[in-house]
Amino acid sequence: MDFTLIFFYVLAATAVATALGLLLSRNAVYAALFLVLNLATVAVFYLLLGAPFVAMAQITVYAGAIMVLFLFVIMILGAEKLPKGEVLPWQRPLAIGAAALLLVEAVYLLLQRVRLTSDLSNPGTWENSMDALRQMATLLFTDYLLPFEVTSVLLLVAMIGAIVLTKREKGEPA
Amino acid sequence: MIPLDHYLLLSAILFTMGALGVLIRRNALIIFMSIELMLNSANLAFVAFARSFEKASGQPLFSGQLFVFFVIAVAAAEVAIGLALIVAIFRIKHNVDVDQMSSLKG
């Protein structure tokens, strides 16, 4: 068994364990920190797959900006303590059964039609070079220029929407 | 060597755990984080497939990675709006428990 495969298994175990931590932790702050660790692990997978730009975007945007926003909201609302009671007692076992079914289906459908032998390890020096990044940026600003501009409009709309949603109306009590 | 199916299996497991989180948790913030987990596992499958096609064709292909970039941007917008909604609901209900948000129920 070679070194990259062992490395992969360790990282995969970390990713699954942190996702479990997110599911099971009773404190929302711990759940957020578990998710940060999970996102960082996935960023390392991106590096293994020869996608350094995506890995860095993952760290800065997801693990940085988005999760800080999450922690900020959790702490500002004081919503970290979670209630224990359940309204629908049968809902949890049903959900677990449905999720298991989803997993079986997804694994079956994904693995059925893929060439399983293709080897993804060891990105060369080229994938991590400045040249590759330049080529990707060129593609982003030529073939994908319209989606890029639409994304900027979407972010603007989200910004305005967030401000409007959290703004207090005139005369509304604080 | 790491075969493609390892990445796909991991992606499927993470997606299922995200879906399970949406179903079994009652805290709106944790449901949101589970949605992020699902988006993230889809991104992982995207990059793995991109790498697989890159290896098969022998030339650099960046479309898969650029799609992940767009997904991350959309997720950022979604989180901003979603958290604003949660804050707005918290002002009225003083709670983020989704079981309490049943005002439309007849």
Short mmCIF file of C-alpha atoms in Angstrom, two decimals:
data_model
loop_
_atom_site.label_atom_id
_atom_site.label_comp_id
_atom_site.label_asym_id
_atom_site.label_seq_id
_atom_site.Cartn_x
_atom_site.Cartn_y
_atom_site.Cartn_z
CA MET A 1 0.00 0.00 0.00
CA ASP A 2 1.60 3.23 -1.02
CA PHE A 3 1.92 6.41 0.93
CA THR A 4 -0.70 8.52 -0.92
CA LEU A 5 -3.37 5.90 -0.35
CA ILE A 6 -2.66 5.80 3.40
CA PHE A 7 -2.73 9.59 3.41
CA PHE A 8 -6.08 9.49 1.58
CA TYR A 9 -7.59 7.08 4.11
CA VAL A 10 -6.47 9.16 7.07
CA LEU A 11 -7.95 12.31 5.51
CA ALA A 12 -11.16 10.52 4.53
CA ALA A 13 -11.56 9.22 8.10
CA THR A 14 -11.05 12.77 9.38
CA ALA A 15 -13.65 14.12 6.97
CA VAL A 16 -16.24 11.52 7.97
CA ALA A 17 -15.48 11.91 11.68
CA THR A 18 -15.86 15.68 11.57
CA ALA A 19 -19.12 15.35 9.60
CA LEU A 20 -20.34 12.97 12.34
CA GLY A 21 -19.27 15.53 14.92
CA LEU A 22 -21.36 18.14 13.12
CA LEU A 23 -24.37 15.81 13.19
CA LEU A 24 -24.08 14.80 16.83
CA SER A 25 -22.73 17.78 18.76
CA ARG A 26 -25.26 19.42 21.04
CA ASN A 27 -23.53 22.79 20.97
CA ALA A 28 -23.87 24.81 17.75
CA VAL A 29 -20.43 26.41 18.21
CA TYR A 30 -18.77 22.99 18.31
CA ALA A 31 -20.77 21.97 15.23
CA ALA A 32 -19.48 25.03 13.36
CA LEU A 33 -15.88 24.24 14.36
CA PHE A 34 -16.31 20.63 13.21
CA LEU A 35 -17.53 21.94 9.87
CA VAL A 36 -14.46 24.21 9.58
CA LEU A 37 -12.23 21.16 10.07
CA ASN A 38 -14.27 19.23 7.49
CA LEU A 39 -13.93 22.02 4.93
CA ALA A 40 -10.18 22.21 5.52
CA THR A 41 -9.87 18.45 4.98
CA VAL A 42 -11.75 18.71 1.70
CA ALA A 43 -9.39 21.54 0.70
CA VAL A 44 -6.48 19.10 1.14
CA PHE A 45 -8.35 16.69 -1.17
CA TYR A 46 -8.50 19.46 -3.77
CA LEU A 47 -4.72 19.84 -3.48
CA LEU A 48 -4.34 16.07 -3.96
CA LEU A 49 -6.48 16.39 -7.10
CA GLY A 50 -4.28 19.08 -8.61
CA ALA A 51 -6.65 21.99 -8.00
CA PRO A 52 -4.68 24.45 -5.83
CA PHE A 53 -6.80 27.48 -6.71
CA VAL A 54 -10.01 25.75 -5.62
CA ALA A 55 -8.30 24.60 -2.43
CA MET A 56 -7.28 28.14 -1.53
CA ALA A 57 -10.72 29.52 -2.44
CA GLN A 58 -12.22 26.84 -0.18
CA ILE A 59 -10.04 27.87 2.76
CA THR A 60 -10.55 31.62 2.38
CA VAL A 61 -14.22 31.76 1.36
CA TYR A 62 -15.70 28.72 3.09
CA ALA A 63 -13.57 28.05 6.15
CA GLY A 64 -12.74 31.73 6.50
CA ALA A 65 -15.59 34.04 5.55
CA ILE A 66 -18.67 31.80 5.63
CA MET A 67 -17.89 29.96 8.85
CA VAL A 68 -16.91 33.17 10.63
CA LEU A 69 -20.30 34.54 9.59
CA PHE A 70 -21.93 31.40 11.04
CA LEU A 71 -20.07 31.68 14.34
CA PHE A 72 -20.90 35.38 14.48
CA VAL A 73 -24.63 34.70 14.08
CA ILE A 74 -24.58 31.79 16.56
CA MET A 75 -22.96 33.95 19.19
CA ILE A 76 -25.00 37.08 18.49
CA LEU A 77 -28.24 35.11 18.84
CA GLY A 78 -27.00 33.09 21.81
CA ALA A 79 -28.44 30.04 20.07
CA GLU A 80 -25.68 27.59 20.95
CA LYS A 81 -27.71 25.63 23.49
CA LEU A 82 -29.98 23.17 21.78
CA PRO A 83 -33.32 21.87 23.04
CA LYS A 84 -33.56 18.17 23.73
CA GLY A 85 -37.22 17.46 23.11
CA GLU A 86 -38.67 16.10 19.89
CA VAL A 87 -42.07 16.78 18.41
CA LEU A 88 -42.21 13.75 16.11
CA PRO A 89 -40.79 10.64 17.79
CA TRP A 90 -40.86 8.49 14.63
CA GLN A 91 -39.10 11.08 12.52
CA ARG A 92 -35.50 10.24 13.46
CA PRO A 93 -35.48 6.50 12.64
CA LEU A 94 -37.35 7.24 9.43
CA ALA A 95 -34.74 9.86 8.48
CA ILE A 96 -31.87 7.46 9.19
CA GLY A 97 -33.52 4.77 7.06
CA ALA A 98 -34.12 7.21 4.19
CA ALA A 99 -30.51 8.43 4.38
CA ALA A 100 -29.19 4.86 4.25
CA LEU A 101 -31.34 4.26 1.18
CA LEU A 102 -29.97 7.44 -0.42
CA LEU A 103 -26.40 6.34 0.27
CA VAL A 104 -26.93 2.91 -1.28
CA GLU A 105 -28.57 4.42 -4.34
CA ALA A 106 -25.90 7.09 -4.79
CA VAL A 107 -23.04 4.62 -4.45
CA TYR A 108 -24.70 2.18 -6.86
CA LEU A 109 -25.45 4.80 -9.50
CA LEU A 110 -22.08 6.54 -9.25
CA LEU A 111 -19.93 3.44 -9.28
CA GLN A 112 -21.92 1.61 -11.92
CA ARG A 113 -21.01 3.91 -14.78
CA VAL A 114 -17.52 5.11 -13.98
CA ARG A 115 -14.21 3.68 -15.12
CA LEU A 116 -13.09 2.61 -11.70
CA THR A 117 -9.50 2.03 -12.68
CA SER A 118 -8.64 5.63 -13.49
CA ASP A 119 -5.89 6.76 -11.14
CA LEU A 120 -6.11 10.28 -9.77
CA SER A 121 -3.06 10.47 -7.56
CA ASN A 122 0.11 12.50 -7.88
CA PRO A 123 -0.63 15.76 -9.63
CA GLY A 124 2.47 16.77 -11.55
CA THR A 125 4.41 19.98 -11.12
CA TRP A 126 2.44 21.52 -13.97
CA GLU A 127 -0.91 21.51 -12.15
CA ASN A 128 0.59 23.48 -9.30
CA SER A 129 2.42 25.95 -11.50
CA MET A 130 1.64 29.60 -12.19
CA ASP A 131 1.14 28.68 -15.83
CA ALA A 132 -1.87 26.47 -15.03
CA LEU A 133 -3.39 29.23 -12.89
CA ARG A 134 -2.94 31.71 -15.74
CA GLN A 135 -4.64 29.35 -18.18
CA MET A 136 -7.55 28.84 -15.78
CA ALA A 137 -7.97 32.60 -15.30
CA THR A 138 -7.97 33.09 -19.07
CA LEU A 139 -10.73 30.50 -19.39
CA LEU A 140 -12.70 32.21 -16.61
CA PHE A 141 -12.60 35.57 -18.39
CA THR A 142 -13.30 34.24 -21.90
CA ASP A 143 -15.55 31.17 -22.04
CA TYR A 144 -17.05 31.70 -18.58
CA LEU A 145 -17.32 35.48 -18.67
CA LEU A 146 -21.13 35.56 -18.60
CA PRO A 147 -21.48 33.22 -15.58
CA PHE A 148 -18.80 35.25 -13.85
CA GLU A 149 -20.71 38.50 -14.35
CA VAL A 150 -23.98 36.83 -13.32
CA THR A 151 -22.23 35.67 -10.14
CA SER A 152 -21.21 39.23 -9.35
CA VAL A 153 -24.82 40.40 -9.78
CA LEU A 154 -25.98 37.51 -7.60
CA LEU A 155 -23.59 38.52 -4.83
CA LEU A 156 -24.82 42.11 -5.07
CA VAL A 157 -28.44 40.96 -4.80
CA ALA A 158 -27.55 38.77 -1.81
CA MET A 159 -25.85 41.72 -0.14
CA ILE A 160 -28.86 44.01 -0.62
CA GLY A 161 -31.21 41.22 0.43
CA ALA A 162 -29.32 40.58 3.66
CA ILE A 163 -29.39 44.29 4.50
CA VAL A 164 -33.12 44.62 3.77
CA LEU A 165 -34.00 41.48 5.75
CA THR A 166 -32.15 42.52 8.90
CA LYS A 167 -32.99 46.24 8.78
CA ARG A 168 -35.47 47.41 11.38
CA GLU A 169 -38.58 49.09 10.05
CA LYS A 170 -39.30 52.63 11.17
CA GLY A 171 -41.23 52.66 14.42
CA GLU A 172 -40.50 48.97 15.11
CA PRO A 173 -39.40 48.40 18.72
CA ALA A 174 -35.73 47.54 19.14
CA MET B 1 -2.51 5.46 -6.40
CA ILE B 2 -5.98 6.69 -5.49
CA PRO B 3 -8.78 5.43 -7.76
CA LEU B 4 -11.69 7.67 -8.73
CA ASP B 5 -14.22 5.54 -6.89
CA HIS B 6 -12.60 6.35 -3.54
CA TYR B 7 -13.38 10.02 -4.04
CA LEU B 8 -16.90 9.28 -5.26
CA LEU B 9 -17.57 7.02 -2.28
CA LEU B 10 -16.34 9.70 0.13
CA SER B 11 -18.44 12.30 -1.65
CA ALA B 12 -21.55 10.10 -1.42
CA ILE B 13 -20.96 9.46 2.30
CA LEU B 14 -20.51 13.16 3.06
CA PHE B 15 -23.60 14.07 1.03
CA THR B 16 -25.69 11.50 2.86
CA MET B 17 -24.49 12.78 6.22
CA GLY B 18 -25.44 16.30 5.17
CA ALA B 19 -28.90 15.14 4.14
CA LEU B 20 -29.25 13.24 7.41
CA GLY B 21 -28.28 16.40 9.29
CA VAL B 22 -31.00 18.37 7.53
CA LEU B 23 -33.54 15.70 8.48
CA ILE B 24 -32.72 14.97 12.10
CA ARG B 25 -31.50 18.28 13.53
CA ARG B 26 -33.96 20.87 14.82
CA ASN B 27 -31.64 23.87 15.03
CA ALA B 28 -31.96 26.04 11.90
CA LEU B 29 -28.26 26.98 12.04
CA ILE B 30 -27.13 23.35 12.09
CA ILE B 31 -29.52 22.53 9.24
CA PHE B 32 -27.79 25.31 7.32
CA MET B 33 -24.35 23.88 8.08
CA SER B 34 -25.53 20.47 6.86
CA ILE B 35 -26.54 22.09 3.56
CA GLU B 36 -23.01 23.48 3.31
CA LEU B 37 -21.70 19.94 3.87
CA MET B 38 -23.83 18.68 0.98
CA LEU B 39 -22.65 21.44 -1.38
CA ASN B 40 -19.10 20.69 -0.38
CA SER B 41 -19.38 16.96 -1.11
CA ALA B 42 -20.81 17.78 -4.56
CA ASN B 43 -17.79 20.02 -5.15
CA LEU B 44 -15.47 17.17 -4.23
CA ALA B 45 -17.13 14.94 -6.83
CA PHE B 46 -16.82 17.75 -9.39
CA VAL B 47 -13.08 18.13 -8.88
CA ALA B 48 -12.53 14.36 -8.85
CA PHE B 49 -14.39 13.95 -12.15
CA ALA B 50 -12.50 16.93 -13.63
CA ARG B 51 -9.22 15.30 -12.66
CA SER B 52 -10.35 11.97 -14.11
CA PHE B 53 -11.25 13.50 -17.49
CA GLU B 54 -8.03 15.50 -17.46
CA LYS B 55 -6.06 12.30 -17.04
CA ALA B 56 -8.08 10.53 -19.71
CA SER B 57 -7.75 13.28 -22.31
CA GLY B 58 -4.14 14.12 -21.51
CA GLN B 59 -4.68 17.86 -21.67
CA PRO B 60 -5.58 20.41 -18.99
CA LEU B 61 -9.30 20.97 -18.44
CA PHE B 62 -10.39 23.61 -15.97
CA SER B 63 -14.15 23.59 -16.46
CA GLY B 64 -14.79 21.35 -13.45
CA GLN B 65 -12.68 23.53 -11.18
CA LEU B 66 -14.40 26.68 -12.45
CA PHE B 67 -17.78 25.15 -11.69
CA VAL B 68 -16.62 24.57 -8.12
CA PHE B 69 -15.59 28.22 -8.01
CA PHE B 70 -19.10 29.26 -9.04
CA VAL B 71 -20.69 26.88 -6.54
CA ILE B 72 -18.60 28.44 -3.76
CA ALA B 73 -19.73 31.93 -4.83
CA VAL B 74 -23.39 30.87 -4.87
CA ALA B 75 -22.98 29.22 -1.47
CA ALA B 76 -21.61 32.47 -0.07
CA ALA B 77 -24.67 34.36 -1.36
CA GLU B 78 -26.97 31.65 0.01
CA VAL B 79 -25.40 31.80 3.47
CA ALA B 80 -25.69 35.59 3.62
CA ILE B 81 -29.41 35.48 2.79
CA GLY B 82 -30.11 32.43 4.95
CA LEU B 83 -28.44 33.85 8.04
CA ALA B 84 -30.29 37.13 7.52
CA LEU B 85 -33.55 35.16 7.42
CA ILE B 86 -32.62 33.29 10.61
CA VAL B 87 -31.81 36.57 12.36
CA ALA B 88 -35.13 38.05 11.20
CA ILE B 89 -37.03 34.98 12.45
CA PHE B 90 -35.14 35.03 15.76
CA ARG B 91 -36.32 38.61 16.34
CA ILE B 92 -39.94 37.48 16.20
CA LYS B 93 -39.78 33.99 17.75
CA HIS B 94 -36.69 34.34 20.00
CA ASN B 95 -35.80 30.81 18.89
CA VAL B 96 -34.04 29.04 16.03
CA ASP B 97 -35.83 25.72 16.54
CA VAL B 98 -37.54 24.76 13.27
CA ASP B 99 -40.32 22.98 15.17
CA GLN B 100 -41.39 26.35 16.58
CA MET B 101 -41.71 27.89 13.12
CA SER B 102 -45.18 26.57 12.39
CA SER B 103 -47.16 29.81 12.13
CA LEU B 104 -48.54 28.90 8.71
CA LYS B 105 -49.91 25.60 10.01
CA GLY B 106 -53.72 25.58 10.01
#
